[in-house]
Amino acid sequence: MNTPNSLRTLGILGGMGPLATVDFMQKIIALTPAEEDQQHIPLIVHSVPQIPDRSSAIIANTDAPFLPMLEGLRQLERCGVEAVLIPCNTAHFWHERLSQATHLPILHIVDAVTHALAQQQITPAACMLLATRGTRQAGIYQRANNAMCSGFQLPNEAEQAQVDNMIHFVKQGKLSLAQQSGAALINTLRQKGVQRVVLACTELPLAMEPTQHPDYFINATLALAQSAVHFALQQQTGTVV
Amino acid sequence: MNTPNSLRTLGILGGMGPLATVDFMQKIIALTPAEEDQQHIPLIVHSVPQIPDRSSAIIANTDAPFLPMLEGLRQLERCGVEAVLIPCNTAHFWHERLSQATHLPILHIVDAVTHALAQQQITPAACMLLATRGTRQAGIYQRANNAMCSGFQLPNEAEQAQVDNMIHFVKQGKLSLAQQSGAALINTLRQKGVQRVVLACTELPLAMEPTQHPDYFINATLALAQSAVHFALQQQTGTVV
């Protein structure tokens, strides 16, 4: 798709969950330098929340989310998008297979976080990684050859249970409950001496961002939005794809 | 598209502007009774803000937005959506022609507002309609045979200029400026004795919702979201289109 001002069109494979997709879109809009509508980045968004739960699938060792995600990817292809973003950390378990099935680049959320950590000169050992059980079990952040994302602190069982609850509250739209829970967990982690927290599930910013200064977080949603905006704007100064 | 729980898939012809589209999605999500992702409504969102400015086109008597909107509509058709929503009041100037060009129902934002007024037993004479100059000039709310939307109070030139500024601030992402301006205008209108305000531009809720009790507003974005959710859930109990 050619847009008048040569911004690249982005495809969002979303709905995992729906509010996280909206949060991701909001971050893209906020990061885009624009004085009027037409300077904003064109987005095609496949927000189809019927994709089976990713974390449960990883834990149960089933492949149920793959084909529905592939169907969404095909729709984005047909709409002429130039890159794909998946605002769901756990879904990145299928990133490699989805990438192999398309000519489109799918920007990886862990690459985006790696970049954010490097830019801010933060070492993983100083951070606690908060994520779904699926993301943890699959080691999505512990990919090979990625020293920047090895060695994160991980929550204990009680803390993980609080993370699970927060995610569930957000998916139910119970944001004030999620934020109460988020504030309590941050309090616990601060007392334990945790210096920073990686929000490695896209529901978590909705629970935790309002409770604390943004510097306390490495926000994976924000990092992916930064990569997305960088990609979309690139065409203005670079070559036309 | 068949979704596991028989929710109808909605298409959003958005990006006019981008934040208004996100606000509309957020309202759909908040209005949907859901305990988990899979119970939320599937949405395909064409948020392509390069569609030329609707208000300017009406005032200049050009047709520039029509073909780009039609292109977006075609993409939504190809994605298998079952109804289309346009979260931009001014764009409804082209509603009839777009409807004639597709087999899909395009729910009309003025019908949604009419329904909201009727439900709350509010007469137009008690309300001031805040909208773009294009919406006003085209008489989008003063459609034939719609007594519920005839006879609104309209802002004077100074008030309209404040509305224009607010819309512009939202499109620039300057939400705190927009909200300051929104609070000032509400103050003026309250002093004039305006009982209620129809937010008939989808940027306006972002400027005005946080400044006042929601009962003061007839929010066209919210009304359209209510119609959208009603349509999407209908299939669970009613007939399949």
Short mmCIF file of C-alpha atoms in Angstrom, two decimals:
data_model
loop_
_atom_site.label_atom_id
_atom_site.label_comp_id
_atom_site.label_asym_id
_atom_site.label_seq_id
_atom_site.Cartn_x
_atom_site.Cartn_y
_atom_site.Cartn_z
CA MET A 1 0.00 0.00 0.00
CA ASN A 2 1.43 3.38 -0.97
CA THR A 3 0.47 6.16 1.36
CA PRO A 4 0.82 9.80 0.31
CA ASN A 5 3.60 10.58 2.74
CA SER A 6 5.47 7.32 2.25
CA LEU A 7 4.96 5.94 5.70
CA ARG A 8 5.15 2.16 5.76
CA THR A 9 1.91 0.37 6.60
CA LEU A 10 2.12 -1.82 9.68
CA GLY A 11 0.08 -4.92 10.36
CA ILE A 12 -0.86 -5.78 13.92
CA LEU A 13 -1.63 -9.40 14.68
CA GLY A 14 -3.50 -8.60 17.85
CA GLY A 15 -6.43 -9.39 20.09
CA MET A 16 -4.10 -11.24 22.48
CA GLY A 17 -5.67 -9.64 24.47
CA PRO A 18 -7.82 -6.89 23.00
CA LEU A 19 -6.92 -4.18 25.54
CA ALA A 20 -3.22 -4.92 25.08
CA THR A 21 -3.67 -4.33 21.35
CA VAL A 22 -5.32 -0.98 22.03
CA ASP A 23 -2.51 -0.06 24.43
CA PHE A 24 0.03 -0.96 21.73
CA MET A 25 -1.77 1.18 19.13
CA GLN A 26 -1.92 4.07 21.59
CA LYS A 27 1.83 3.84 22.15
CA ILE A 28 2.50 3.84 18.39
CA ILE A 29 0.34 6.96 18.01
CA ALA A 30 2.00 8.71 20.96
CA LEU A 31 5.49 7.95 19.61
CA THR A 32 4.73 9.26 16.12
CA PRO A 33 5.66 12.87 15.42
CA ALA A 34 2.47 14.17 13.81
CA GLU A 35 0.67 17.48 13.55
CA GLU A 36 -2.33 16.08 11.70
CA ASP A 37 -4.05 12.75 10.98
CA GLN A 38 -2.24 12.22 7.69
CA GLN A 39 1.19 12.11 9.37
CA HIS A 40 0.22 9.15 11.52
CA ILE A 41 1.26 5.61 10.63
CA PRO A 42 -1.23 3.50 8.67
CA LEU A 43 -2.19 0.42 10.66
CA ILE A 44 -4.16 -2.66 9.72
CA VAL A 45 -5.20 -4.42 12.89
CA HIS A 46 -6.38 -8.00 13.14
CA SER A 47 -7.78 -8.03 16.65
CA VAL A 48 -9.41 -11.44 16.79
CA PRO A 49 -9.36 -12.56 20.42
CA GLN A 50 -10.64 -16.04 19.55
CA ILE A 51 -7.04 -17.20 19.08
CA PRO A 52 -6.69 -19.86 21.80
CA ASP A 53 -4.81 -18.89 24.95
CA ARG A 54 -1.09 -18.99 24.19
CA SER A 55 0.19 -19.64 27.69
CA SER A 56 -2.17 -22.59 28.27
CA ALA A 57 -1.21 -24.05 24.89
CA ILE A 58 2.51 -23.96 25.71
CA ILE A 59 1.93 -25.54 29.09
CA ALA A 60 -0.37 -28.23 27.64
CA ASN A 61 2.03 -28.73 24.74
CA THR A 62 -0.62 -28.12 22.09
CA ASP A 63 -0.32 -26.12 18.89
CA ALA A 64 -3.84 -24.66 18.89
CA PRO A 65 -2.91 -20.96 18.49
CA PHE A 66 -0.72 -21.47 15.41
CA LEU A 67 -3.28 -21.87 12.62
CA PRO A 68 -5.56 -19.02 13.79
CA MET A 69 -2.50 -16.76 14.00
CA LEU A 70 -1.44 -17.87 10.52
CA GLU A 71 -4.94 -17.02 9.23
CA GLY A 72 -4.60 -13.53 10.72
CA LEU A 73 -1.17 -13.17 9.14
CA ARG A 74 -2.61 -14.09 5.73
CA GLN A 75 -5.26 -11.38 6.09
CA LEU A 76 -2.60 -8.82 6.95
CA GLU A 77 -0.60 -9.92 3.88
CA ARG A 78 -3.65 -9.45 1.66
CA CYS A 79 -4.12 -5.94 3.09
CA GLY A 80 -0.65 -5.01 1.86
CA VAL A 81 1.09 -4.38 5.16
CA GLU A 82 4.89 -4.09 5.10
CA ALA A 83 5.74 -5.52 8.52
CA VAL A 84 3.89 -7.38 11.25
CA LEU A 85 3.87 -6.75 14.99
CA ILE A 86 2.46 -9.16 17.56
CA PRO A 87 1.60 -7.36 20.80
CA CYS A 88 1.66 -10.59 22.85
CA ASN A 89 4.91 -11.86 24.32
CA THR A 90 3.72 -15.45 24.72
CA ALA A 91 2.63 -15.65 21.07
CA HIS A 92 6.28 -15.20 20.12
CA PHE A 93 6.67 -18.90 20.87
CA TRP A 94 5.36 -19.29 17.28
CA HIS A 95 7.39 -16.36 15.87
CA GLU A 96 9.85 -18.47 13.95
CA ARG A 97 7.22 -20.64 12.29
CA LEU A 98 5.07 -17.63 11.41
CA SER A 99 8.12 -15.87 9.97
CA GLN A 100 8.94 -18.89 7.85
CA ALA A 101 5.38 -18.83 6.47
CA THR A 102 5.50 -15.24 5.18
CA HIS A 103 7.67 -12.88 3.16
CA LEU A 104 6.87 -10.10 5.66
CA PRO A 105 9.23 -9.17 8.48
CA ILE A 106 7.70 -9.89 11.90
CA LEU A 107 9.54 -7.65 14.35
CA HIS A 108 10.41 -9.72 17.44
CA ILE A 109 9.38 -8.32 20.81
CA VAL A 110 12.49 -9.74 22.52
CA ASP A 111 14.73 -7.98 20.00
CA ALA A 112 12.90 -4.76 20.86
CA VAL A 113 13.46 -5.31 24.60
CA THR A 114 17.09 -6.26 24.00
CA HIS A 115 17.54 -2.97 22.15
CA ALA A 116 15.85 -1.02 24.96
CA LEU A 117 18.09 -2.66 27.59
CA ALA A 118 21.22 -1.95 25.57
CA GLN A 119 20.22 1.68 24.98
CA GLN A 120 19.66 2.22 28.69
CA GLN A 121 22.76 0.16 29.63
CA ILE A 122 20.77 -2.06 31.93
CA THR A 123 21.94 -5.58 32.74
CA PRO A 124 19.35 -8.38 33.01
CA ALA A 125 20.61 -9.32 36.48
CA ALA A 126 19.25 -6.00 37.76
CA CYS A 127 15.77 -6.76 36.45
CA MET A 128 12.93 -9.10 37.29
CA LEU A 129 11.11 -10.54 34.29
CA LEU A 130 7.34 -10.62 34.77
CA ALA A 131 5.59 -12.76 32.18
CA THR A 132 3.03 -15.51 31.69
CA ARG A 133 3.88 -19.03 32.80
CA GLY A 134 3.96 -19.95 29.10
CA THR A 135 6.55 -17.30 28.30
CA ARG A 136 8.65 -18.51 31.23
CA GLN A 137 8.32 -22.21 30.42
CA ALA A 138 9.12 -21.68 26.74
CA GLY A 139 12.11 -19.49 27.61
CA ILE A 140 10.99 -16.89 25.07
CA TYR A 141 13.31 -14.29 26.61
CA GLN A 142 16.19 -16.72 26.96
CA ARG A 143 16.81 -17.20 23.26
CA ALA A 144 20.18 -18.51 22.17
CA ASN A 145 22.93 -15.95 21.63
CA ASN A 146 21.09 -13.21 23.45
CA ALA A 147 23.25 -12.33 26.42
CA MET A 148 21.17 -9.20 27.03
CA CYS A 149 18.16 -11.32 27.89
CA SER A 150 19.84 -14.07 29.92
CA GLY A 151 20.06 -13.90 33.64
CA PHE A 152 16.89 -12.03 34.55
CA GLN A 153 15.58 -12.54 38.07
CA LEU A 154 12.31 -14.46 38.07
CA PRO A 155 9.37 -14.13 40.48
CA ASN A 156 8.73 -16.82 43.07
CA GLU A 157 5.52 -18.84 43.01
CA ALA A 158 3.51 -16.36 45.12
CA GLU A 159 4.65 -13.46 42.96
CA GLN A 160 3.91 -15.39 39.77
CA ALA A 161 0.40 -16.07 41.07
CA GLN A 162 -0.06 -12.30 41.51
CA VAL A 163 1.13 -11.79 37.93
CA ASP A 164 -1.38 -14.40 36.71
CA ASN A 165 -4.17 -12.61 38.58
CA MET A 166 -3.27 -9.22 37.16
CA ILE A 167 -3.28 -10.58 33.61
CA HIS A 168 -6.65 -12.19 34.22
CA PHE A 169 -8.12 -8.96 35.65
CA VAL A 170 -6.97 -6.99 32.59
CA LYS A 171 -8.50 -9.54 30.22
CA GLN A 172 -11.76 -9.18 32.18
CA GLY A 173 -11.56 -5.38 31.91
CA LYS A 174 -11.22 -5.04 35.71
CA LEU A 175 -8.51 -2.41 35.51
CA SER A 176 -8.80 -0.98 39.00
CA LEU A 177 -8.44 -4.46 40.54
CA ALA A 178 -5.48 -5.10 38.24
CA GLN A 179 -3.87 -1.82 39.31
CA GLN A 180 -4.38 -2.51 43.02
CA SER A 181 -2.72 -5.87 42.53
CA GLY A 182 0.04 -4.23 40.50
CA ALA A 183 0.78 -1.67 43.21
CA ALA A 184 0.96 -4.42 45.85
CA LEU A 185 3.37 -6.52 43.81
CA ILE A 186 5.63 -3.55 43.07
CA ASN A 187 5.72 -2.84 46.78
CA THR A 188 6.84 -6.41 47.50
CA LEU A 189 9.47 -6.32 44.78
CA ARG A 190 10.87 -2.96 45.89
CA GLN A 191 11.19 -4.30 49.44
CA LYS A 192 13.11 -7.29 48.05
CA GLY A 193 15.49 -4.86 46.34
CA VAL A 194 14.39 -5.50 42.77
CA GLN A 195 15.72 -2.49 40.88
CA ARG A 196 13.68 -2.79 37.71
CA VAL A 197 10.89 -4.85 36.26
CA VAL A 198 10.53 -6.09 32.70
CA LEU A 199 6.84 -6.01 31.74
CA ALA A 200 7.04 -9.03 29.44
CA CYS A 201 3.35 -9.65 29.04
CA THR A 202 1.32 -7.03 27.13
CA GLU A 203 -1.46 -7.03 29.74
CA LEU A 204 0.94 -5.94 32.48
CA PRO A 205 1.42 -2.30 31.44
CA LEU A 206 -2.32 -1.81 31.89
CA ALA A 207 -2.00 -3.08 35.46
CA MET A 208 1.34 -1.61 36.42
CA GLU A 209 2.17 1.50 34.38
CA PRO A 210 -0.12 3.81 36.36
CA THR A 211 1.33 2.67 39.70
CA GLN A 212 4.95 3.65 39.34
CA HIS A 213 7.44 5.95 37.62
CA PRO A 214 8.03 4.64 34.07
CA ASP A 215 11.78 4.37 34.71
CA TYR A 216 11.10 1.43 37.00
CA PHE A 217 9.92 -0.58 34.00
CA ILE A 218 11.35 -2.06 30.87
CA ASN A 219 8.06 -2.10 29.02
CA ALA A 220 8.03 -4.70 26.22
CA THR A 221 4.91 -3.17 24.64
CA LEU A 222 6.58 0.24 24.51
CA ALA A 223 9.82 -1.28 23.18
CA LEU A 224 7.90 -3.04 20.37
CA ALA A 225 6.02 0.19 19.59
CA GLN A 226 9.34 2.02 19.33
CA SER A 227 10.64 -0.59 16.88
CA ALA A 228 7.38 -0.38 14.93
CA VAL A 229 7.49 3.41 14.62
CA HIS A 230 11.16 3.30 13.64
CA PHE A 231 10.33 0.80 10.89
CA ALA A 232 7.34 2.76 9.62
CA LEU A 233 9.17 6.09 9.49
CA GLN A 234 12.32 4.65 7.94
CA GLN A 235 10.89 4.85 4.48
CA GLN A 236 10.77 8.64 4.63
CA THR A 237 14.55 8.91 4.61
CA GLY A 238 15.56 5.57 3.15
CA THR A 239 14.68 3.52 0.12
CA VAL A 240 11.23 2.51 -0.93
CA VAL A 241 10.54 -1.16 -0.31
CA MET B 1 -15.50 -15.30 9.34
CA ASN B 2 -16.83 -17.80 11.83
CA THR B 3 -15.53 -17.36 15.32
CA PRO B 4 -15.77 -20.13 17.88
CA ASN B 5 -18.33 -18.39 20.05
CA SER B 6 -20.41 -17.02 17.18
CA LEU B 7 -19.67 -13.39 17.76
CA ARG B 8 -20.00 -11.36 14.60
CA THR B 9 -16.80 -9.84 13.27
CA LEU B 10 -16.85 -6.05 13.04
CA GLY B 11 -14.90 -3.94 10.59
CA ILE B 12 -13.74 -0.50 11.66
CA LEU B 13 -13.06 2.02 8.92
CA GLY B 14 -10.90 4.20 11.12
CA GLY B 15 -7.85 6.39 11.36
CA MET B 16 -10.07 9.49 11.25
CA GLY B 17 -8.26 10.26 13.51
CA PRO B 18 -6.14 7.46 14.91
CA LEU B 19 -6.70 8.23 18.61
CA ALA B 20 -10.45 8.41 18.04
CA THR B 21 -10.28 4.90 16.55
CA VAL B 22 -8.43 3.63 19.61
CA ASP B 23 -11.00 5.31 21.89
CA PHE B 24 -13.78 3.61 19.91
CA MET B 25 -12.10 0.19 20.23
CA GLN B 26 -11.62 0.76 23.95
CA LYS B 27 -15.32 1.52 24.34
CA ILE B 28 -16.29 -1.64 22.43
CA ILE B 29 -14.04 -3.70 24.71
CA ALA B 30 -15.38 -2.05 27.87
CA LEU B 31 -18.99 -2.64 26.79
CA THR B 32 -18.45 -6.32 26.02
CA PRO B 33 -19.28 -8.79 28.79
CA ALA B 34 -16.16 -10.98 28.79
CA GLU B 35 -14.25 -13.03 31.32
CA GLU B 36 -11.47 -13.99 28.93
CA ASP B 37 -9.97 -12.92 25.59
CA GLN B 38 -12.05 -15.35 23.57
CA GLN B 39 -15.34 -13.73 24.62
CA HIS B 40 -14.34 -10.38 23.16
CA ILE B 41 -15.61 -9.22 19.77
CA PRO B 42 -13.37 -9.88 16.77
CA LEU B 43 -12.39 -6.61 15.10
CA ILE B 44 -10.64 -5.87 11.85
CA VAL B 45 -9.43 -2.30 11.94
CA HIS B 46 -8.40 -0.25 8.93
CA SER B 47 -6.71 2.69 10.63
CA VAL B 48 -5.24 4.53 7.67
CA PRO B 49 -5.06 8.21 8.62
CA GLN B 50 -4.00 9.25 5.11
CA ILE B 51 -7.68 9.61 4.17
CA PRO B 52 -7.93 13.35 3.37
CA ASP B 53 -9.52 15.60 5.98
CA ARG B 54 -13.29 15.16 5.82
CA SER B 55 -14.30 18.54 7.19
CA SER B 56 -12.04 20.47 4.79
CA ALA B 57 -13.34 18.42 1.86
CA ILE B 58 -16.97 19.23 2.66
CA ILE B 59 -16.19 22.92 3.05
CA ALA B 60 -14.14 22.99 -0.17
CA ASN B 61 -16.79 20.90 -1.93
CA THR B 62 -14.31 18.21 -3.00
CA ASP B 63 -14.79 14.46 -2.96
CA ALA B 64 -11.22 13.54 -2.00
CA PRO B 65 -12.00 11.29 1.00
CA PHE B 66 -14.45 9.05 -0.87
CA LEU B 67 -12.14 6.77 -2.88
CA PRO B 68 -9.64 6.16 -0.03
CA MET B 69 -12.57 5.28 2.25
CA LEU B 70 -13.96 2.96 -0.42
CA GLU B 71 -10.55 1.27 -0.66
CA GLY B 72 -10.62 0.71 3.10
CA LEU B 73 -14.12 -0.67 2.86
CA ARG B 74 -13.00 -3.15 0.18
CA GLN B 75 -10.22 -4.39 2.46
CA LEU B 76 -12.68 -4.90 5.30
CA GLU B 77 -14.97 -6.83 2.90
CA ARG B 78 -12.09 -9.08 1.90
CA CYS B 79 -11.36 -9.76 5.58
CA GLY B 80 -14.87 -11.14 6.00
CA VAL B 81 -16.32 -8.59 8.41
CA GLU B 82 -20.09 -8.63 8.94
CA ALA B 83 -20.72 -4.94 9.58
CA VAL B 84 -18.74 -1.72 9.28
CA LEU B 85 -18.40 1.12 11.76
CA ILE B 86 -16.89 4.50 10.94
CA PRO B 87 -15.71 6.27 14.12
CA CYS B 88 -15.74 9.71 12.45
CA ASN B 89 -18.92 11.77 12.40
CA THR B 90 -17.88 13.95 9.47
CA ALA B 91 -17.08 10.91 7.30
CA HIS B 92 -20.78 10.02 7.47
CA PHE B 93 -21.27 12.64 4.75
CA TRP B 94 -20.26 9.73 2.46
CA HIS B 95 -22.25 7.08 4.38
CA GLU B 96 -24.96 6.69 1.75
CA ARG B 97 -22.56 6.30 -1.16
CA LEU B 98 -20.36 3.87 0.76
CA SER B 99 -23.44 1.85 1.74
CA GLN B 100 -24.56 1.68 -1.87
CA ALA B 101 -21.14 0.32 -2.81
CA THR B 102 -21.18 -2.65 -0.44
CA HIS B 103 -23.40 -5.51 0.68
CA LEU B 104 -22.27 -4.89 4.28
CA PRO B 105 -24.35 -2.88 6.73
CA ILE B 106 -22.59 0.32 7.79
CA LEU B 107 -24.14 1.30 11.11
CA HIS B 108 -24.86 5.05 11.04
CA ILE B 109 -23.49 7.12 13.92
CA VAL B 110 -26.51 9.46 13.85
CA ASP B 111 -28.87 6.49 14.20
CA ALA B 112 -26.83 5.44 17.24
CA VAL B 113 -27.10 8.93 18.77
CA THR B 114 -30.81 9.08 17.94
CA HIS B 115 -31.27 5.79 19.79
CA ALA B 116 -29.28 7.06 22.78
CA LEU B 117 -31.37 10.26 22.96
CA ALA B 118 -34.61 8.30 22.75
CA GLN B 119 -33.50 5.85 25.44
CA GLN B 120 -32.64 8.67 27.79
CA GLN B 121 -35.73 10.69 26.78
CA ILE B 122 -33.66 13.74 25.96
CA THR B 123 -34.91 16.32 23.48
CA PRO B 124 -32.44 17.92 21.06
CA ALA B 125 -33.45 21.42 22.16
CA ALA B 126 -31.86 20.69 25.55
CA CYS B 127 -28.52 19.84 23.94
CA MET B 128 -25.76 21.66 22.18
CA LEU B 129 -24.23 19.79 19.23
CA LEU B 130 -20.44 20.09 19.11
CA ALA B 131 -19.00 18.94 15.80
CA THR B 132 -16.62 19.87 13.02
CA ARG B 133 -17.55 22.71 10.68
CA GLY B 134 -17.95 20.07 7.96
CA THR B 135 -20.48 18.09 9.99
CA ARG B 136 -22.40 21.30 10.65
CA GLN B 137 -22.29 22.56 7.07
CA ALA B 138 -23.36 19.19 5.65
CA GLY B 139 -26.17 18.91 8.21
CA ILE B 140 -25.13 15.33 9.00
CA TYR B 141 -27.22 15.36 12.19
CA GLN B 142 -30.15 17.07 10.53
CA ARG B 143 -31.09 14.21 8.22
CA ALA B 144 -34.59 14.07 6.81
CA ASN B 145 -37.24 12.37 8.93
CA ASN B 146 -35.16 12.43 12.05
CA ALA B 147 -37.03 14.58 14.52
CA MET B 148 -34.77 13.38 17.35
CA CYS B 149 -31.79 15.10 15.76
CA SER B 150 -33.43 18.32 14.63
CA GLY B 151 -33.34 21.43 16.74
CA PHE B 152 -30.04 21.05 18.56
CA GLN B 153 -28.48 24.23 19.87
CA LEU B 154 -25.31 25.11 17.99
CA PRO B 155 -22.17 26.85 19.30
CA ASN B 156 -21.45 30.45 18.33
CA GLU B 157 -18.34 31.31 16.32
CA ALA B 158 -16.07 31.71 19.36
CA GLU B 159 -17.24 28.39 20.79
CA GLN B 160 -16.84 26.66 17.41
CA ALA B 161 -13.28 27.99 17.24
CA GLN B 162 -12.62 26.34 20.63
CA VAL B 163 -14.06 23.09 19.29
CA ASP B 164 -11.79 23.33 16.23
CA ASN B 165 -8.77 23.86 18.50
CA MET B 166 -9.63 20.89 20.71
CA ILE B 167 -9.97 18.60 17.69
CA HIS B 168 -6.64 19.83 16.38
CA PHE B 169 -4.91 19.28 19.75
CA VAL B 170 -6.20 15.69 19.91
CA LYS B 171 -4.98 14.97 16.37
CA GLN B 172 -1.57 16.31 17.45
CA GLY B 173 -1.61 14.07 20.54
CA LYS B 174 -1.64 17.12 22.85
CA LEU B 175 -4.24 15.68 25.20
CA SER B 176 -3.60 17.87 28.22
CA LEU B 177 -4.00 21.03 26.11
CA ALA B 178 -7.15 19.55 24.59
CA GLN B 179 -8.53 18.79 28.05
CA GLN B 180 -7.76 22.27 29.39
CA SER B 181 -9.59 23.71 26.42
CA GLY B 182 -12.43 21.23 26.96
CA ALA B 183 -12.84 22.21 30.61
CA ALA B 184 -12.93 25.92 29.67
CA LEU B 185 -15.58 25.40 27.02
CA ILE B 186 -17.77 23.29 29.33
CA ASN B 187 -17.53 26.07 31.88
CA THR B 188 -18.75 28.63 29.31
CA LEU B 189 -21.59 26.37 28.18
CA ARG B 190 -22.73 25.62 31.73
CA GLN B 191 -22.83 29.35 32.47
CA LYS B 192 -24.99 29.82 29.36
CA GLY B 193 -27.37 27.21 30.72
CA VAL B 194 -26.59 24.46 28.21
CA GLN B 195 -27.93 21.33 29.89
CA ARG B 196 -26.17 18.71 27.80
CA VAL B 197 -23.60 18.45 25.07
CA VAL B 198 -23.58 16.07 22.12
CA LEU B 199 -19.99 15.06 21.40
CA ALA B 200 -20.51 14.72 17.65
CA CYS B 201 -16.88 14.53 16.63
CA THR B 202 -14.90 11.45 17.68
CA GLU B 203 -11.93 13.55 18.82
CA LEU B 204 -14.05 15.39 21.37
CA PRO B 205 -14.45 12.60 23.96
CA LEU B 206 -10.66 12.57 24.31
CA ALA B 207 -10.75 16.28 25.12
CA MET B 208 -13.94 16.46 27.14
CA GLU B 209 -14.78 13.12 28.80
CA PRO B 210 -12.23 13.50 31.60
CA THR B 211 -13.47 17.00 32.50
CA GLN B 212 -17.07 16.32 33.43
CA HIS B 213 -19.57 13.76 34.67
CA PRO B 214 -20.49 11.45 31.75
CA ASP B 215 -24.19 12.28 32.16
CA TYR B 216 -23.47 15.76 30.80
CA PHE B 217 -22.63 14.23 27.44
CA ILE B 218 -24.36 12.41 24.66
CA ASN B 219 -21.24 10.73 23.38
CA ALA B 220 -21.55 9.75 19.72
CA THR B 221 -18.50 7.46 19.94
CA LEU B 222 -20.03 5.63 22.89
CA ALA B 223 -23.42 5.43 21.16
CA LEU B 224 -21.82 3.90 18.06
CA ALA B 225 -19.85 1.45 20.23
CA GLN B 226 -23.11 0.41 21.92
CA SER B 227 -24.71 -0.23 18.52
CA ALA B 228 -21.61 -2.14 17.43
CA VAL B 229 -21.59 -4.40 20.47
CA HIS B 230 -25.32 -4.99 20.15
CA PHE B 231 -24.83 -6.04 16.53
CA ALA B 232 -21.87 -8.29 17.30
CA LEU B 233 -23.56 -10.08 20.18
CA GLN B 234 -26.90 -10.45 18.39
CA GLN B 235 -25.77 -13.50 16.53
CA GLN B 236 -25.53 -15.45 19.76
CA THR B 237 -29.30 -15.32 20.23
CA GLY B 238 -30.62 -14.29 16.83
CA THR B 239 -30.30 -15.38 13.24
CA VAL B 240 -27.14 -15.65 11.23
CA VAL B 241 -26.83 -13.03 8.48
#
